[in-house]
Amino acid sequence: MTDNLKKLSNDSLSTRAKVVTIIEEILNGKSLSLLLDTLLASVSFSDKPFAHELLMGTLRQWWALTRIAESLAKKSIDDHAVLAVLNIGLYQLLYMNTADYAAIHNTVEALKQLNKSYAVGFVNAILRKVQQSLAKYQKKVQKNHSLPNWLAKQLKQDWPLVYDELSLALRHSAAIFLRVNEQKVSIDKYSEILNNNGVSHNIISLGYEHHQTIRLDSPVQIATLPYFEQGWVSVQDMHAQLSAFLLKPLLSTQGKRVLDMCCAPGGKTAHLLEKFHMKHIVAIDCDESRLNRVHENLNRLNLNQQNITIMAADGTSWQDKSLFDVILLDAPCTATGVIRRHPDIALLRQEADILATCELQAKILQNAWRQLKTGGVLLYVTCSILKAENELQIIDFIKKNTDAQATPFVLDLPNQIKQTVGYQCLPLDRFGGDGFYYAMLTKCAT
Ligand SMILES: C[S@@+](CC[C@H](N)C(=O)[O-])C[C@H]1O[C@@H](n2cnc3c(N)ncnc32)[C@H](O)[C@@H]1O
């Protein structure tokens, strides 16, 4: 734990100051996933909803709020804590029903608690200016996007026809989808159980053949879902669930050797084990700590683990002794398709990450290909919405590998967009799935 985070155990630190501390950590490169739990554990029960909304909302609107703050400051604000205090203040004024006095006074107090008293006058003046012309600034903050400029520019170039819709959707939260473990219960039966427990939801199409998923109408505490601990259900975005369904024609006949390259934290591995009897599945990932979560997931779901080998390995160079019939490559990516769920991505990613990520993907893909039998199939997946990591990556791969042939399939929802090779799923509305790309390649005899 960093010294900065140790401050969170100080009960006299206000919830606002704690949220600012978490944002500082994110701006220093830490990921939100663990920090959100740390924040919520450090505040009182009654303050948890406020802390959650203030952190997640401020992160989702970060760039739009920063533009307002810096336009009023007439300069860029380099002190992370001061910028975070300003942005949580602006978020309370422009998005939450916080009384103006609390939004300004208590936010400015956080500066003092964080030893940033030098900025009290500066922050106070900006927040008061916004409070005096609230409607004007509410309109201003809604305009355009809340993305770093380089990303907005790239998305506009990649998706000119739906750019406005896309950049708007990326400012919102995403719906929760459930993957039902059909070894335990059918979707229809689980839907009935949810109804009996008062959990409002819909069964919706995945856009591929007749397959369906459950979408919740509003967020719930996941651990309180009926039979969650018994492994009847998992949380998984609808588009992430496509992997196993797309592989169904190949894996419904038994006896296949499968490689799950880049498997952690094991969402897709678990789905494969729920659905298919494979001869052997090898699941690798380079991140040992994330591999622990694969074990945890498979154990909760009570899955038969006799035929699976899970291990830490570098996908750019690791080779198995025998070839595989099917390879699932869920490649590391910029994760720009899941910004709605992980709004810290919009703060953390840099333009230079695209090229570095594409190079890593190309290396892993090439190494995976060497391990595929002739006649075998590789499913390439990312949760990115950037063409460089997706369609362009695969077109380039096919050019370099004359034994690689695109295998056609059809997705049929409006936000599942056919590409030269594969499909791009876009997060175009609040209730649709995340941004994912899928391409299927068959290895031909040369
Ligand atoms: C998109 S995530 C995989 C998600 C996973 N398939 C699931 O469904 O839960 C990408 C994974 O790639 C892993 N990774 C990154 N570089 C790698 C490499 N060189 N070799 C193997 N795994 C790598 C990361 O640790 C991360 O767990």
Short mmCIF file of C-alpha atoms and ligand atoms in Angstrom, two decimals:
data_model
loop_
_atom_site.label_atom_id
_atom_site.label_comp_id
_atom_site.label_asym_id
_atom_site.label_seq_id
_atom_site.Cartn_x
_atom_site.Cartn_y
_atom_site.Cartn_z
CA MET A 1 0.00 0.00 0.00
CA THR A 2 1.37 3.45 -0.91
CA ASP A 3 1.82 6.12 1.80
CA ASN A 4 -0.90 8.08 0.04
CA LEU A 5 -3.37 5.19 0.40
CA LYS A 6 -2.47 4.71 4.09
CA LYS A 7 -4.24 8.05 4.66
CA LEU A 8 -7.53 6.27 4.01
CA SER A 9 -7.40 4.51 7.37
CA ASN A 10 -7.57 7.94 9.06
CA ASP A 11 -11.21 8.24 10.17
CA SER A 12 -11.05 12.00 10.39
CA LEU A 13 -10.33 12.28 6.65
CA SER A 14 -13.57 13.24 4.87
CA THR A 15 -15.12 11.03 2.19
CA ARG A 16 -14.39 13.73 -0.39
CA ALA A 17 -10.71 13.79 0.59
CA LYS A 18 -10.64 9.99 0.32
CA VAL A 19 -12.12 10.11 -3.19
CA VAL A 20 -9.47 12.66 -4.17
CA THR A 21 -6.75 10.37 -2.78
CA ILE A 22 -8.03 7.51 -4.93
CA ILE A 23 -8.10 9.72 -8.04
CA GLU A 24 -4.49 10.78 -7.34
CA GLU A 25 -3.50 7.10 -7.28
CA ILE A 26 -5.21 6.55 -10.64
CA LEU A 27 -3.46 9.57 -12.11
CA ASN A 28 -0.21 7.98 -10.89
CA GLY A 29 -0.96 4.89 -12.97
CA LYS A 30 -2.88 2.58 -10.60
CA SER A 31 -5.92 0.72 -11.82
CA LEU A 32 -9.38 1.45 -10.42
CA SER A 33 -10.35 -2.23 -9.94
CA LEU A 34 -8.74 -2.65 -6.51
CA LEU A 35 -8.91 1.01 -5.49
CA LEU A 36 -12.71 1.15 -5.58
CA ASP A 37 -12.98 -1.60 -2.95
CA THR A 38 -10.29 0.12 -0.86
CA LEU A 39 -12.26 3.37 -0.96
CA LEU A 40 -15.59 1.76 -0.08
CA ALA A 41 -14.01 -0.18 2.80
CA SER A 42 -12.67 3.06 4.25
CA VAL A 43 -15.94 5.02 4.45
CA SER A 44 -18.98 4.60 6.70
CA PHE A 45 -21.91 2.46 5.52
CA SER A 46 -24.11 5.51 4.98
CA ASP A 47 -21.42 7.27 2.90
CA LYS A 48 -20.74 4.33 0.54
CA PRO A 49 -23.30 5.27 -2.16
CA PHE A 50 -22.06 8.90 -2.17
CA ALA A 51 -18.40 7.82 -2.36
CA HIS A 52 -19.17 5.38 -5.19
CA GLU A 53 -21.13 7.91 -7.24
CA LEU A 54 -18.61 10.70 -6.64
CA LEU A 55 -15.64 8.58 -7.73
CA MET A 56 -17.21 6.78 -10.70
CA GLY A 57 -19.13 9.83 -11.93
CA THR A 58 -16.10 12.13 -11.72
CA LEU A 59 -13.97 9.58 -13.61
CA ARG A 60 -16.62 9.14 -16.33
CA GLN A 61 -16.83 12.89 -16.88
CA TRP A 62 -13.13 13.54 -16.15
CA TRP A 63 -12.05 15.11 -19.41
CA ALA A 64 -15.19 17.24 -19.82
CA LEU A 65 -14.81 18.53 -16.23
CA THR A 66 -11.07 19.13 -16.69
CA ARG A 67 -11.76 21.22 -19.80
CA ILE A 68 -14.13 23.43 -17.81
CA ALA A 69 -11.72 23.69 -14.85
CA GLU A 70 -8.76 24.58 -17.07
CA SER A 71 -10.72 27.04 -19.18
CA LEU A 72 -11.71 28.90 -15.99
CA ALA A 73 -8.20 28.63 -14.55
CA LYS A 74 -6.81 29.84 -17.91
CA LYS A 75 -3.95 27.34 -17.51
CA SER A 76 -3.35 23.63 -17.15
CA ILE A 77 -3.56 22.42 -13.55
CA ASP A 78 -0.52 20.29 -12.83
CA ASP A 79 -1.13 19.41 -9.18
CA HIS A 80 -3.12 16.15 -9.37
CA ALA A 81 -4.75 16.61 -5.97
CA VAL A 82 -5.92 20.12 -6.79
CA LEU A 83 -7.31 19.06 -10.18
CA ALA A 84 -9.10 16.13 -8.54
CA VAL A 85 -10.62 18.40 -5.87
CA LEU A 86 -11.81 20.80 -8.55
CA ASN A 87 -13.32 18.01 -10.62
CA ILE A 88 -15.19 16.37 -7.70
CA GLY A 89 -16.53 19.84 -6.83
CA LEU A 90 -17.65 20.42 -10.41
CA TYR A 91 -19.20 16.95 -10.58
CA GLN A 92 -21.28 17.60 -7.44
CA LEU A 93 -22.47 20.95 -8.80
CA LEU A 94 -23.18 19.83 -12.36
CA TYR A 95 -24.36 16.23 -11.94
CA MET A 96 -25.37 15.49 -8.33
CA ASN A 97 -28.08 16.96 -6.18
CA THR A 98 -25.54 18.02 -3.57
CA ALA A 99 -26.52 21.33 -1.97
CA ASP A 100 -24.28 24.09 -3.32
CA TYR A 101 -22.95 24.90 0.15
CA ALA A 102 -21.80 21.30 0.73
CA ALA A 103 -20.52 20.95 -2.82
CA ILE A 104 -18.31 24.00 -2.44
CA HIS A 105 -17.53 24.34 1.28
CA ASN A 106 -16.92 20.65 2.01
CA THR A 107 -14.95 20.17 -1.19
CA VAL A 108 -12.68 23.09 -0.41
CA GLU A 109 -12.24 21.69 3.13
CA ALA A 110 -10.83 18.54 1.55
CA LEU A 111 -7.94 20.66 0.23
CA LYS A 112 -7.01 21.62 3.78
CA GLN A 113 -7.14 17.99 4.92
CA LEU A 114 -4.84 17.06 2.05
CA ASN A 115 -2.32 19.79 2.92
CA LYS A 116 -3.16 21.78 -0.19
CA SER A 117 -4.36 24.95 1.57
CA TYR A 118 -2.41 27.03 -0.96
CA ALA A 119 -5.14 26.26 -3.54
CA VAL A 120 -8.20 27.08 -1.38
CA GLY A 121 -8.83 30.53 -2.90
CA PHE A 122 -8.24 29.30 -6.45
CA VAL A 123 -10.61 26.29 -6.18
CA ASN A 124 -13.22 28.26 -4.28
CA ALA A 125 -13.29 30.97 -6.96
CA ILE A 126 -13.75 28.47 -9.81
CA LEU A 127 -16.51 26.52 -8.07
CA ARG A 128 -18.37 29.73 -7.18
CA LYS A 129 -18.16 30.97 -10.75
CA VAL A 130 -19.74 27.72 -11.98
CA GLN A 131 -22.39 27.79 -9.24
CA GLN A 132 -23.43 31.29 -10.34
CA SER A 133 -24.07 30.18 -13.97
CA LEU A 134 -25.02 26.58 -13.39
CA ALA A 135 -27.27 26.11 -16.45
CA LYS A 136 -24.57 27.51 -18.76
CA TYR A 137 -21.95 25.13 -17.40
CA GLN A 138 -24.33 22.16 -17.38
CA LYS A 139 -24.85 22.74 -21.08
CA LYS A 140 -21.13 23.17 -21.64
CA VAL A 141 -20.14 19.98 -19.84
CA GLN A 142 -22.59 17.93 -21.94
CA LYS A 143 -21.15 19.22 -25.20
CA ASN A 144 -18.76 17.01 -27.12
CA HIS A 145 -17.07 14.10 -25.43
CA SER A 146 -15.33 13.18 -22.20
CA LEU A 147 -12.33 11.47 -23.75
CA PRO A 148 -8.71 12.49 -24.09
CA ASN A 149 -8.41 14.40 -27.38
CA TRP A 150 -6.15 11.82 -29.05
CA LEU A 151 -8.72 9.07 -28.39
CA ALA A 152 -11.66 11.17 -29.58
CA LYS A 153 -9.74 11.92 -32.78
CA GLN A 154 -8.93 8.25 -33.36
CA LEU A 155 -12.52 7.14 -32.75
CA LYS A 156 -13.80 9.81 -35.12
CA GLN A 157 -11.41 8.50 -37.76
CA ASP A 158 -12.33 4.86 -37.16
CA TRP A 159 -16.12 5.29 -36.72
CA PRO A 160 -17.16 8.51 -38.49
CA LEU A 161 -20.79 7.44 -38.98
CA VAL A 162 -21.50 6.58 -35.34
CA TYR A 163 -18.88 8.71 -33.62
CA ASP A 164 -21.37 11.06 -31.86
CA GLU A 165 -23.41 8.19 -30.51
CA LEU A 166 -20.27 6.29 -29.48
CA SER A 167 -18.58 9.17 -27.67
CA LEU A 168 -21.83 9.90 -25.81
CA ALA A 169 -22.32 6.28 -24.78
CA LEU A 170 -18.76 6.14 -23.40
CA ARG A 171 -19.76 8.76 -20.79
CA HIS A 172 -22.35 6.45 -19.22
CA SER A 173 -22.34 3.36 -17.06
CA ALA A 174 -23.03 -0.03 -18.67
CA ALA A 175 -25.70 -2.61 -17.94
CA ILE A 176 -24.92 -5.81 -16.03
CA PHE A 177 -25.24 -9.09 -17.94
CA LEU A 178 -25.35 -12.55 -16.43
CA ARG A 179 -23.94 -15.73 -17.87
CA VAL A 180 -25.96 -18.66 -16.62
CA ASN A 181 -24.01 -21.87 -15.93
CA GLU A 182 -26.15 -24.25 -17.93
CA GLN A 183 -24.51 -27.24 -16.19
CA LYS A 184 -26.56 -26.13 -13.17
CA VAL A 185 -29.68 -24.41 -14.50
CA SER A 186 -31.26 -23.18 -17.76
CA ILE A 187 -31.57 -19.46 -18.58
CA ASP A 188 -35.37 -19.69 -18.37
CA LYS A 189 -35.30 -21.37 -14.98
CA TYR A 190 -32.76 -18.87 -13.61
CA SER A 191 -34.90 -16.03 -14.94
CA GLU A 192 -37.82 -17.47 -12.97
CA ILE A 193 -35.63 -17.59 -9.85
CA LEU A 194 -34.65 -13.94 -10.38
CA ASN A 195 -38.34 -13.03 -10.72
CA ASN A 196 -39.13 -14.87 -7.50
CA ASN A 197 -36.38 -12.85 -5.80
CA GLY A 198 -37.58 -9.52 -7.18
CA VAL A 199 -34.55 -8.98 -9.47
CA SER A 200 -35.85 -7.12 -12.50
CA HIS A 201 -34.25 -8.25 -15.77
CA ASN A 202 -34.76 -9.25 -19.40
CA ILE A 203 -33.66 -12.20 -21.49
CA ILE A 204 -32.10 -10.75 -24.63
CA SER A 205 -30.52 -11.99 -27.84
CA LEU A 206 -26.72 -12.15 -28.13
CA GLY A 207 -27.00 -11.43 -31.84
CA TYR A 208 -25.60 -14.85 -32.76
CA GLU A 209 -27.91 -17.69 -33.81
CA HIS A 210 -30.50 -18.34 -31.09
CA HIS A 211 -28.19 -17.64 -28.14
CA GLN A 212 -29.39 -15.45 -25.30
CA THR A 213 -28.26 -13.81 -22.09
CA ILE A 214 -29.79 -12.10 -19.06
CA ARG A 215 -29.52 -8.34 -18.68
CA LEU A 216 -30.35 -6.78 -15.29
CA ASP A 217 -32.50 -3.65 -15.29
CA SER A 218 -30.46 -2.06 -12.52
CA PRO A 219 -27.24 -2.82 -10.65
CA VAL A 220 -27.34 -5.27 -7.72
CA GLN A 221 -24.80 -6.54 -5.20
CA ILE A 222 -23.43 -9.43 -7.23
CA ALA A 223 -22.77 -11.72 -4.27
CA THR A 224 -26.47 -11.46 -3.33
CA LEU A 225 -27.65 -12.93 -6.65
CA PRO A 226 -29.48 -16.22 -6.06
CA TYR A 227 -27.09 -19.21 -6.02
CA PHE A 228 -24.11 -17.03 -6.94
CA GLU A 229 -21.87 -18.74 -4.37
CA GLN A 230 -23.04 -22.13 -5.67
CA GLY A 231 -21.77 -21.18 -9.12
CA TRP A 232 -25.05 -20.98 -11.00
CA VAL A 233 -24.27 -17.62 -12.50
CA SER A 234 -21.43 -15.23 -13.38
CA VAL A 235 -21.28 -11.61 -14.40
CA GLN A 236 -20.02 -11.32 -17.96
CA ASP A 237 -20.73 -8.75 -20.64
CA MET A 238 -22.99 -10.01 -23.44
CA HIS A 239 -20.34 -9.51 -26.09
CA ALA A 240 -17.72 -11.32 -24.00
CA GLN A 241 -20.09 -14.29 -23.94
CA LEU A 242 -19.89 -14.60 -27.73
CA SER A 243 -16.48 -16.35 -27.59
CA ALA A 244 -17.81 -19.68 -26.38
CA PHE A 245 -20.86 -19.56 -28.66
CA LEU A 246 -18.75 -18.79 -31.73
CA LEU A 247 -16.56 -21.79 -30.89
CA LYS A 248 -19.56 -24.09 -30.38
CA PRO A 249 -19.54 -25.64 -33.89
CA LEU A 250 -15.91 -26.65 -33.30
CA LEU A 251 -16.10 -27.73 -29.67
CA SER A 252 -19.42 -29.56 -29.52
CA THR A 253 -17.68 -32.65 -30.84
CA GLN A 254 -15.52 -34.04 -28.06
CA GLY A 255 -11.79 -34.71 -28.04
CA LYS A 256 -10.39 -31.31 -28.99
CA ARG A 257 -7.12 -29.84 -27.70
CA VAL A 258 -7.72 -26.21 -26.89
CA LEU A 259 -5.36 -23.35 -26.04
CA ASP A 260 -6.78 -20.40 -24.11
CA MET A 261 -4.04 -17.85 -24.65
CA CYS A 262 -4.22 -14.86 -22.26
CA CYS A 263 -6.85 -16.47 -20.03
CA ALA A 264 -6.89 -14.42 -16.83
CA PRO A 265 -9.10 -13.76 -14.89
CA GLY A 266 -10.76 -16.74 -16.54
CA GLY A 267 -14.19 -15.51 -17.65
CA LYS A 268 -13.93 -17.13 -21.08
CA THR A 269 -12.06 -20.20 -19.76
CA ALA A 270 -14.92 -20.85 -17.35
CA HIS A 271 -17.50 -20.44 -20.09
CA LEU A 272 -15.66 -23.00 -22.27
CA LEU A 273 -15.54 -25.47 -19.36
CA GLU A 274 -19.24 -24.92 -18.60
CA LYS A 275 -20.22 -25.73 -22.16
CA PHE A 276 -17.81 -28.23 -23.68
CA HIS A 277 -16.06 -31.54 -23.01
CA MET A 278 -12.59 -30.87 -24.32
CA LYS A 279 -9.83 -33.46 -24.38
CA HIS A 280 -7.41 -30.95 -22.89
CA ILE A 281 -7.43 -27.21 -22.39
CA VAL A 282 -4.23 -25.32 -21.70
CA ALA A 283 -4.86 -21.86 -20.24
CA ILE A 284 -1.92 -19.49 -20.01
CA ASP A 285 -1.38 -15.90 -18.93
CA CYS A 286 1.76 -13.96 -18.13
CA ASP A 287 0.32 -12.42 -14.95
CA GLU A 288 0.57 -14.84 -12.01
CA SER A 289 -1.57 -12.77 -9.68
CA ARG A 290 -4.40 -12.67 -12.23
CA LEU A 291 -4.07 -16.47 -12.59
CA ASN A 292 -5.16 -16.82 -8.95
CA ARG A 293 -8.48 -15.37 -10.01
CA VAL A 294 -8.82 -18.05 -12.72
CA HIS A 295 -8.58 -20.70 -9.98
CA GLU A 296 -11.04 -18.82 -7.77
CA ASN A 297 -13.56 -18.51 -10.60
CA LEU A 298 -13.36 -22.15 -11.66
CA ASN A 299 -13.67 -23.29 -8.03
CA ARG A 300 -16.75 -21.14 -7.37
CA LEU A 301 -18.38 -22.56 -10.49
CA ASN A 302 -17.57 -26.13 -9.38
CA LEU A 303 -16.13 -26.92 -12.79
CA ASN A 304 -14.40 -30.18 -13.54
CA GLN A 305 -10.71 -29.24 -13.73
CA GLN A 306 -9.30 -32.66 -14.61
CA ASN A 307 -8.53 -31.73 -18.20
CA ILE A 308 -7.24 -28.22 -17.72
CA THR A 309 -3.66 -27.03 -17.25
CA ILE A 310 -3.39 -23.44 -16.02
CA MET A 311 0.02 -21.84 -16.03
CA ALA A 312 2.01 -18.64 -16.15
CA ALA A 313 3.71 -18.22 -19.51
CA ASP A 314 4.64 -15.50 -21.96
CA GLY A 315 2.38 -15.78 -25.00
CA THR A 316 4.96 -14.15 -27.26
CA SER A 317 7.35 -17.11 -26.92
CA TRP A 318 5.78 -20.05 -25.01
CA GLN A 319 5.38 -23.22 -27.06
CA ASP A 320 3.64 -26.45 -26.12
CA LYS A 321 4.92 -29.87 -27.19
CA SER A 322 1.81 -30.66 -29.25
CA LEU A 323 -0.34 -28.59 -31.57
CA PHE A 324 -3.91 -27.43 -30.81
CA ASP A 325 -7.23 -27.89 -32.67
CA VAL A 326 -8.67 -24.62 -31.41
CA ILE A 327 -7.03 -21.49 -30.01
CA LEU A 328 -8.84 -18.68 -28.22
CA LEU A 329 -6.65 -15.59 -28.22
CA ASP A 330 -8.24 -12.92 -26.04
CA ALA A 331 -5.42 -10.51 -26.67
CA PRO A 332 -4.16 -7.79 -24.31
CA CYS A 333 -5.50 -4.51 -25.69
CA THR A 334 -6.18 -0.86 -24.91
CA ALA A 335 -9.54 -1.95 -23.40
CA THR A 336 -11.16 1.08 -25.02
CA GLY A 337 -14.33 -1.01 -25.49
CA VAL A 338 -14.87 -1.30 -21.73
CA ILE A 339 -14.35 2.34 -20.72
CA ARG A 340 -17.96 2.46 -19.44
CA ARG A 341 -17.08 -0.17 -16.82
CA HIS A 342 -13.50 0.98 -16.20
CA PRO A 343 -13.56 4.77 -16.64
CA ASP A 344 -9.97 4.99 -15.36
CA ILE A 345 -8.90 3.69 -18.79
CA ALA A 346 -9.68 7.12 -20.27
CA LEU A 347 -7.24 8.64 -17.76
CA LEU A 348 -4.53 6.01 -17.97
CA ARG A 349 -4.15 5.27 -21.66
CA GLN A 350 -1.74 7.28 -23.78
CA GLU A 351 -1.68 7.56 -27.55
CA ALA A 352 1.67 5.71 -27.66
CA ASP A 353 0.01 2.70 -26.03
CA ILE A 354 -1.77 1.85 -29.30
CA LEU A 355 1.37 1.08 -31.23
CA ALA A 356 3.00 -0.82 -28.36
CA THR A 357 -0.19 -2.84 -27.83
CA CYS A 358 -0.51 -3.66 -31.54
CA GLU A 359 3.08 -4.91 -31.60
CA LEU A 360 2.47 -7.14 -28.58
CA GLN A 361 -0.76 -8.49 -30.10
CA ALA A 362 1.00 -9.27 -33.38
CA LYS A 363 3.75 -11.19 -31.55
CA ILE A 364 1.30 -13.24 -29.48
CA LEU A 365 -0.87 -13.92 -32.54
CA GLN A 366 2.10 -15.09 -34.60
CA ASN A 367 3.30 -17.36 -31.79
CA ALA A 368 -0.22 -18.78 -31.28
CA TRP A 369 -0.51 -19.49 -35.01
CA ARG A 370 2.60 -21.70 -34.94
CA GLN A 371 0.82 -23.94 -32.44
CA LEU A 372 -2.36 -24.44 -34.43
CA LYS A 373 -2.89 -27.68 -36.39
CA THR A 374 -3.60 -27.45 -40.09
CA GLY A 375 -7.41 -27.28 -40.31
CA GLY A 376 -7.51 -25.77 -36.83
CA VAL A 377 -9.28 -22.53 -35.92
CA LEU A 378 -8.09 -19.48 -34.01
CA LEU A 379 -10.60 -17.01 -32.55
CA TYR A 380 -9.01 -13.59 -32.09
CA VAL A 381 -10.76 -11.33 -29.58
CA THR A 382 -10.13 -7.92 -28.09
CA CYS A 383 -12.19 -5.55 -25.96
CA SER A 384 -10.87 -2.63 -28.00
CA ILE A 385 -12.80 -0.36 -30.37
CA LEU A 386 -9.71 0.80 -32.26
CA LYS A 387 -9.33 -0.59 -35.76
CA ALA A 388 -5.55 -0.81 -35.45
CA GLU A 389 -5.89 -3.55 -32.83
CA ASN A 390 -8.73 -5.29 -34.60
CA GLU A 391 -9.61 -5.34 -38.28
CA LEU A 392 -6.30 -3.81 -39.39
CA GLN A 393 -4.30 -6.16 -37.16
CA ILE A 394 -6.02 -9.20 -38.70
CA ILE A 395 -5.80 -7.96 -42.29
CA ASP A 396 -2.08 -7.46 -41.77
CA PHE A 397 -1.77 -10.94 -40.26
CA ILE A 398 -3.56 -12.59 -43.20
CA LYS A 399 -1.26 -10.74 -45.61
CA LYS A 400 1.81 -12.09 -43.83
CA ASN A 401 0.45 -15.63 -43.35
CA THR A 402 -0.74 -17.19 -46.57
CA ASP A 403 -2.08 -20.21 -44.66
CA ALA A 404 -4.52 -18.00 -42.71
CA GLN A 405 -8.04 -17.80 -44.07
CA ALA A 406 -10.90 -15.76 -42.61
CA THR A 407 -13.77 -18.00 -41.48
CA PRO A 408 -17.12 -16.26 -41.96
CA PHE A 409 -19.83 -15.99 -39.31
CA VAL A 410 -22.76 -13.63 -38.88
CA LEU A 411 -23.69 -11.38 -35.95
CA ASP A 412 -26.99 -9.60 -36.37
CA LEU A 413 -27.55 -6.83 -33.80
CA PRO A 414 -27.39 -3.20 -35.02
CA ASN A 415 -24.27 -2.47 -32.94
CA GLN A 416 -22.42 -5.54 -34.26
CA ILE A 417 -20.71 -4.19 -37.34
CA LYS A 418 -19.35 -6.39 -40.11
CA GLN A 419 -15.70 -5.69 -40.94
CA THR A 420 -13.54 -6.77 -43.87
CA VAL A 421 -12.64 -9.63 -41.55
CA GLY A 422 -14.72 -10.37 -38.46
CA TYR A 423 -17.16 -8.21 -36.53
CA GLN A 424 -16.77 -5.14 -34.39
CA CYS A 425 -19.25 -4.83 -31.51
CA LEU A 426 -19.61 -1.20 -30.41
CA PRO A 427 -20.91 0.11 -27.09
CA LEU A 428 -23.43 2.42 -28.73
CA ASP A 429 -26.04 2.64 -26.03
CA ARG A 430 -26.34 2.22 -22.29
CA PHE A 431 -28.11 -1.13 -22.52
CA GLY A 432 -26.02 -2.77 -25.21
CA GLY A 433 -22.87 -4.81 -24.73
CA ASP A 434 -19.27 -3.62 -24.50
CA GLY A 435 -16.90 -2.94 -27.37
CA PHE A 436 -15.41 -6.22 -28.61
CA TYR A 437 -13.84 -7.41 -31.84
CA TYR A 438 -14.05 -11.00 -33.11
CA ALA A 439 -12.24 -12.60 -36.03
CA MET A 440 -12.05 -16.31 -36.78
CA LEU A 441 -9.15 -17.71 -38.78
CA THR A 442 -8.71 -21.22 -40.18
CA LYS A 443 -5.24 -22.65 -40.86
CA CYS A 444 -5.13 -24.05 -44.38
CA ALA A 445 -2.67 -26.50 -45.90
CA THR A 446 -0.01 -24.65 -47.91
C1 LIG B 1 -8.28 -9.26 -22.10
S1 LIG B 1 -7.39 -9.97 -20.83
C2 LIG B 1 -7.95 -11.63 -20.89
C3 LIG B 1 -9.32 -11.85 -20.31
C4 LIG B 1 -9.67 -13.32 -20.17
N1 LIG B 1 -9.53 -14.05 -21.40
C5 LIG B 1 -11.07 -13.51 -19.64
O1 LIG B 1 -11.98 -13.79 -20.39
O2 LIG B 1 -11.26 -13.37 -18.42
C6 LIG B 1 -5.80 -10.07 -21.53
C7 LIG B 1 -4.81 -10.87 -20.71
O3 LIG B 1 -3.59 -10.92 -21.46
C8 LIG B 1 -2.56 -11.12 -20.52
N2 LIG B 1 -1.26 -10.88 -21.19
C9 LIG B 1 -0.69 -9.71 -21.51
N3 LIG B 1 0.49 -9.91 -22.13
C10 LIG B 1 0.66 -11.26 -22.20
C11 LIG B 1 1.69 -12.10 -22.71
N4 LIG B 1 2.79 -11.59 -23.28
N5 LIG B 1 1.54 -13.43 -22.58
C12 LIG B 1 0.44 -13.95 -21.99
N6 LIG B 1 -0.55 -13.20 -21.49
C13 LIG B 1 -0.46 -11.88 -21.61
C14 LIG B 1 -2.92 -10.16 -19.40
O4 LIG B 1 -2.27 -10.53 -18.20
C15 LIG B 1 -4.44 -10.29 -19.35
O5 LIG B 1 -4.81 -11.17 -18.34
#
